[in-house]
mmCIF file of C-alpha atoms in Angstrom:
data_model
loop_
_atom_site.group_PDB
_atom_site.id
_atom_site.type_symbol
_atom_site.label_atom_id
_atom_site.label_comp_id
_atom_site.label_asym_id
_atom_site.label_seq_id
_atom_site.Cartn_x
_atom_site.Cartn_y
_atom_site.Cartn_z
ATOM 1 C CA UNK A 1 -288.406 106.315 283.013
ATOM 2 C CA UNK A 2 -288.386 104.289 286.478
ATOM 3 C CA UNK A 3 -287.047 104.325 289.601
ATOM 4 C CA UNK A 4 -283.998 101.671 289.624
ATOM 5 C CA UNK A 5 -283.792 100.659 293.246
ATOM 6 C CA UNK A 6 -285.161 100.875 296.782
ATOM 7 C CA UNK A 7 -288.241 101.685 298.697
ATOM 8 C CA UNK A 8 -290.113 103.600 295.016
ATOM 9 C CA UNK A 9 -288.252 100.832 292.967
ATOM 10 C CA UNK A 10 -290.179 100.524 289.656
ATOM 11 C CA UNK A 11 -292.450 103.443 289.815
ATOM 12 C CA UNK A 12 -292.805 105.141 287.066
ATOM 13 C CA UNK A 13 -291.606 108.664 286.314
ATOM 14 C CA UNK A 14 -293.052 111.454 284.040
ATOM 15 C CA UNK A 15 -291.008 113.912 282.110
ATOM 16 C CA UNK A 16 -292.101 117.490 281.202
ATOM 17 C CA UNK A 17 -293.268 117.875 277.313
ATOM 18 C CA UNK A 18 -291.059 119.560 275.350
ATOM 19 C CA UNK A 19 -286.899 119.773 275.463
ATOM 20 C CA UNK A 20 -286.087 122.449 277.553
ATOM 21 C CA UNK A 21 -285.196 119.029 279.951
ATOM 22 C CA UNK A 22 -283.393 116.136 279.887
ATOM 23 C CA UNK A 23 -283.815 113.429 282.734
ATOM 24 C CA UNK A 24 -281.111 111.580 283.689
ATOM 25 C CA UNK A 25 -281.330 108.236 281.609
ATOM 26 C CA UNK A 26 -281.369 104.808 283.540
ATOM 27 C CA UNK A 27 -278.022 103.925 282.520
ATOM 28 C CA UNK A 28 -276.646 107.462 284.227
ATOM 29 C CA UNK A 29 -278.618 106.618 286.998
ATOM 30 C CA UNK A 30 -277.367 103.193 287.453
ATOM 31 C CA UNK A 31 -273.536 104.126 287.317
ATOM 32 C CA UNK A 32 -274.216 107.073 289.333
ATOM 33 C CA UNK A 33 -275.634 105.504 291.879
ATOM 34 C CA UNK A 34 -273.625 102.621 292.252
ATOM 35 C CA UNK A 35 -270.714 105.123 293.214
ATOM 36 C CA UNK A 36 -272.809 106.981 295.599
ATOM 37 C CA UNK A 37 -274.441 104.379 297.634
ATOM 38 C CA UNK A 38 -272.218 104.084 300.642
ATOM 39 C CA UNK A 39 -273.163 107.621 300.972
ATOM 40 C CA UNK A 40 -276.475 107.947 300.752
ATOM 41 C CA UNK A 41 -278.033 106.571 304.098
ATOM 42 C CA UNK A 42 -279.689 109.172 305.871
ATOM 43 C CA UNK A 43 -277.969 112.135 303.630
ATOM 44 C CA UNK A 44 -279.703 115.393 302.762
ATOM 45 C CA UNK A 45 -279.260 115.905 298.980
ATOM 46 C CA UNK A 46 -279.883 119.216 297.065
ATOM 47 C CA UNK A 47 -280.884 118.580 293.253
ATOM 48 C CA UNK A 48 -280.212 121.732 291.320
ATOM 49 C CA UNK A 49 -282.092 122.616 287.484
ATOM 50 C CA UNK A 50 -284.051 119.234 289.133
ATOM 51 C CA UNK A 51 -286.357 118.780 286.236
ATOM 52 C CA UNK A 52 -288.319 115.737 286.720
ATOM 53 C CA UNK A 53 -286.520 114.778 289.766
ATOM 54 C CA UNK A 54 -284.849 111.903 288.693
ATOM 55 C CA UNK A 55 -281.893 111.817 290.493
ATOM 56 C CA UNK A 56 -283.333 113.577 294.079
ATOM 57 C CA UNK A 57 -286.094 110.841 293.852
ATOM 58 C CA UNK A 58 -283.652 107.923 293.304
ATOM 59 C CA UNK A 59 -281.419 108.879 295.990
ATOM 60 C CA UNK A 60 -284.243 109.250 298.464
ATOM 61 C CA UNK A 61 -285.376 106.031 297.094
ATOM 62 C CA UNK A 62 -282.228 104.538 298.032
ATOM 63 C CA UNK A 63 -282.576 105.848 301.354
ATOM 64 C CA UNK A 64 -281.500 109.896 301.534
ATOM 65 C CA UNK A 65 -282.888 111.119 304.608
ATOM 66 C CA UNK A 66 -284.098 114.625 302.972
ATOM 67 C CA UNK A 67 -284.046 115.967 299.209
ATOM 68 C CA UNK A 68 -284.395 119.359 298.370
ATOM 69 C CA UNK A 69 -285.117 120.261 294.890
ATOM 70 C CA UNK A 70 -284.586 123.271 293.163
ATOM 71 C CA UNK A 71 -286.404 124.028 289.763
ATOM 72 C CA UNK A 72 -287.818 126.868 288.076
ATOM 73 C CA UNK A 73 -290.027 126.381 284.997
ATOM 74 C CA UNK A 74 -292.893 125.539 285.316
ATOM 75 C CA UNK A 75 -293.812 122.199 283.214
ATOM 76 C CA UNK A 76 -290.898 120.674 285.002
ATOM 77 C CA UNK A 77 -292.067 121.670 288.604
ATOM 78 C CA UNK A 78 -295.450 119.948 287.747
ATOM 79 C CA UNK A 79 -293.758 116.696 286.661
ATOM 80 C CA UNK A 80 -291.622 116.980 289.592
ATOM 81 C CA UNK A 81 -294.345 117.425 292.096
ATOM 82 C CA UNK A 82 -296.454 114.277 289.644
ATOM 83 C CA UNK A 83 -293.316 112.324 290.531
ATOM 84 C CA UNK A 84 -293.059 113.065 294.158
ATOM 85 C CA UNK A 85 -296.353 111.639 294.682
ATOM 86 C CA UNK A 86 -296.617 108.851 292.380
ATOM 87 C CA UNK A 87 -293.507 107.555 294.415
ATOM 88 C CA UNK A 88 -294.474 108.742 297.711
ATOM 89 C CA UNK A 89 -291.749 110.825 298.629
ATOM 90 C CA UNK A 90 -293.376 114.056 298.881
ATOM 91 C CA UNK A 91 -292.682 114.157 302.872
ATOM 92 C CA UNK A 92 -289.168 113.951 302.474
ATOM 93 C CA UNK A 93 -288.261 116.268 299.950
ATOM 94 C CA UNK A 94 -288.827 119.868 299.555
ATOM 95 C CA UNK A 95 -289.463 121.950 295.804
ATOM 96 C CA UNK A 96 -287.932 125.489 295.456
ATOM 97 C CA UNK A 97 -289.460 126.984 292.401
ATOM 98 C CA UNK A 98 -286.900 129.634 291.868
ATOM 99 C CA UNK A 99 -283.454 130.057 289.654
ATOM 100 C CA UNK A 100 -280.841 128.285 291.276
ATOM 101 C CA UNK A 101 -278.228 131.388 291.298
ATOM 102 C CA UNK A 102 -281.435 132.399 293.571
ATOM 103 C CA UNK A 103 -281.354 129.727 295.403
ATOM 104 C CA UNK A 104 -277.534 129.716 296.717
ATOM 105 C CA UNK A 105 -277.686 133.620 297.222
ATOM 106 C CA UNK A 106 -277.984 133.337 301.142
ATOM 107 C CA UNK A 107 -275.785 130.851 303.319
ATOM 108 C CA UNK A 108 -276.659 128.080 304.425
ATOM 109 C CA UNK A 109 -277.463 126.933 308.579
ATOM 110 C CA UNK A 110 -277.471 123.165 307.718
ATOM 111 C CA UNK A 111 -275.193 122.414 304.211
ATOM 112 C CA UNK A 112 -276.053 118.917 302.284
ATOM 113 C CA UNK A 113 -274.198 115.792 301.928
ATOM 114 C CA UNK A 114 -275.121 115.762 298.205
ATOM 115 C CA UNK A 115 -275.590 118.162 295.327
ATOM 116 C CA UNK A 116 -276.790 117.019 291.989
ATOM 117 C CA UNK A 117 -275.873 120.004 289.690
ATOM 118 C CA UNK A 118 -277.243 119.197 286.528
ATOM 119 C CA UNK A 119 -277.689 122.618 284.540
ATOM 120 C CA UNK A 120 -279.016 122.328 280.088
ATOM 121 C CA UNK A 121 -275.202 121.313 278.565
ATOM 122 C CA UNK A 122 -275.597 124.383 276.130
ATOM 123 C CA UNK A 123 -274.786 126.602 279.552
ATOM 124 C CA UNK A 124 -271.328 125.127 280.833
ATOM 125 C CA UNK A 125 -270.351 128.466 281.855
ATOM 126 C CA UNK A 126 -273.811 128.437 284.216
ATOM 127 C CA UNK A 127 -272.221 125.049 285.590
ATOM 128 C CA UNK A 128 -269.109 126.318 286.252
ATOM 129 C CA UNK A 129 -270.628 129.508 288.482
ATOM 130 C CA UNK A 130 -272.937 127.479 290.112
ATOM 131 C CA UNK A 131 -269.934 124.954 291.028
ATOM 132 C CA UNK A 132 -268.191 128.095 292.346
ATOM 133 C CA UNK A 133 -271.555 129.284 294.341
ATOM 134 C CA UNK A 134 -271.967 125.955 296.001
ATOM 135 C CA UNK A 135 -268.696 126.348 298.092
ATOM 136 C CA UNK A 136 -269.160 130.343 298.524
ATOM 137 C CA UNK A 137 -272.674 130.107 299.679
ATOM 138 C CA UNK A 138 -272.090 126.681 302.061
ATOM 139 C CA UNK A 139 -274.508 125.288 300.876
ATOM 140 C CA UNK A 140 -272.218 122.018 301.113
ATOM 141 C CA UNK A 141 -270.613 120.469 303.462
ATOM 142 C CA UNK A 142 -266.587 119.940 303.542
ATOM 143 C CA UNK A 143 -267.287 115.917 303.222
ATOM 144 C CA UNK A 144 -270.256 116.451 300.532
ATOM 145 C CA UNK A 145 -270.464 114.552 297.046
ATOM 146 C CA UNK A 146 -271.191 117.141 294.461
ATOM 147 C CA UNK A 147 -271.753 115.271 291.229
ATOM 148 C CA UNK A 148 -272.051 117.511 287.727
ATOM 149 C CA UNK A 149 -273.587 116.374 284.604
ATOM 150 C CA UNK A 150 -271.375 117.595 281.290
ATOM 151 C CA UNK A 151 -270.872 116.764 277.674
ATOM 152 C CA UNK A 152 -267.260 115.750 277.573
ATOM 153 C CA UNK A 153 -266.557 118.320 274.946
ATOM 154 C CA UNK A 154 -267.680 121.055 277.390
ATOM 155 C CA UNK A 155 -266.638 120.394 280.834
ATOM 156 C CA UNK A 156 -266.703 123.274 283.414
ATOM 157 C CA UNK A 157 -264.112 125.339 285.197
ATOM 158 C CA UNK A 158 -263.573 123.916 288.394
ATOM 159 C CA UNK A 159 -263.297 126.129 290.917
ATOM 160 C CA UNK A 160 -260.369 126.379 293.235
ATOM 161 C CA UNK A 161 -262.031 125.409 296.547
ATOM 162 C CA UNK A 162 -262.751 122.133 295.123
ATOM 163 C CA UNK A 163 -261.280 118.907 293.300
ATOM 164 C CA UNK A 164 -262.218 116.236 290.735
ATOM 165 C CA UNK A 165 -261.684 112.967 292.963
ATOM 166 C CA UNK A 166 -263.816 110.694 290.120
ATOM 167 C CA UNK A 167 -264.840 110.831 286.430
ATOM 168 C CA UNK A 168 -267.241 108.386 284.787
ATOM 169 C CA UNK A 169 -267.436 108.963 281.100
ATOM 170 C CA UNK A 170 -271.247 107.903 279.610
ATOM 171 C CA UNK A 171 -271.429 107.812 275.989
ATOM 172 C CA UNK A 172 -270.405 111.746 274.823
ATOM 173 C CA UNK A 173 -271.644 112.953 278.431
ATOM 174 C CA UNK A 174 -269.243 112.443 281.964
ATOM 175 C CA UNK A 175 -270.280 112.746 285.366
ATOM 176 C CA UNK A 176 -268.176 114.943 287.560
ATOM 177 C CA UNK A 177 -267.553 114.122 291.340
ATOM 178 C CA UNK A 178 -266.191 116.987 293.397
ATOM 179 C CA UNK A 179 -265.554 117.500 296.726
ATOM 180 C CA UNK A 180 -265.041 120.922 298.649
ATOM 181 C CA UNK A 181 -261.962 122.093 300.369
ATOM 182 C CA UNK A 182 -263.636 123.630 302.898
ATOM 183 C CA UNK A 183 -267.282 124.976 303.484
ATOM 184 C CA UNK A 184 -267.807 128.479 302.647
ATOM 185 C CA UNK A 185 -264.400 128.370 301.492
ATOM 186 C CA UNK A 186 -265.274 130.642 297.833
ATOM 187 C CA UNK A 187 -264.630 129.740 294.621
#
């Protein structure tokens, strides 16, 4: 794994051992990212079940302002924080080890631009309540990009406060772009 484009371009990235993660693939990153680049100057992303960090790191990469990445076990966190450095975006970026159900328990002062919410695909129905917890807790803003990761056999419920504007369809996985009706609106 690399970085694809800007300021870290061509660093390499490490993954945890094991399976218990699985990093967004280059081609993902690619088509994700060419979608979100008019937003990403100067945005403050949140990368939920972050892993390795790929797609937090590429965005700041691409030049995100701030990226705040949420994690919890522990041989991810450690390639996470191996990435950070190795790429140089440590400054910018914050690492929450903690559950992200945790995480979006209080409300938010300043929401982000854009959420990554990339849970294991066995757990759609963990997708679909943190999709619903992202819009209770404010943790996003009413403009924000929130982007899910899904097999396309096992897409989430959507919750009412927000809408499927975009779909890209990868192989037997499809990306998910949502945007909220409102912050703090509920789910």
């Amino acid at each position: 794994m690399r970085v694809i484009a800007g300021s870290a371009k061509g660093r390499t990235l490490v993954a945890p051992k094991g399976n218990a993660t699985r990093p967004a693939t280059d081609r993902i990153r690619e088509s994700l990212f060419a979608i979100l680049e008019p937003d990403l100057e100067g945005a403050r992303v949140l990368d939920l079940f972050a892993g390795a960090g790929t797609l937090g790191i590429e965005a700041l990469s691409r030049g995100a302002l701030h990226a705040t990445f949420v994690e919890r076990t522990k041989e991810a966190l450690a390639a996470l924080r191996t990435n950070l450095r190795a790429t140089g975006l440590a400054e910018r970026s914050d690492v929450i080890p903690t559950s992200v159900l945790a995480f979006l328990e209080p409300r938010f002062d300043t929401p982000y631009d854009i959420a990554f919410c990339d849970p294991p695909f066995a757990d759609v129905e963990m997708l679909g309540a943190v999709l619903a917890r992202l819009g209770i807790a404010g943790a996003v803003s009413r403009d924000a990009v929130v982007v899910a990761r899904a097999l396309k056999k096992h897409q989430p419920v959507v919750p009412n406060a927000a809408r499927v504007y975009r779909t890209k369809e990868l192989g037997e996985e499809v990306l998910l772009f949502l945007r909220y009706d409102a912050a703090g609106g509920g789910g």
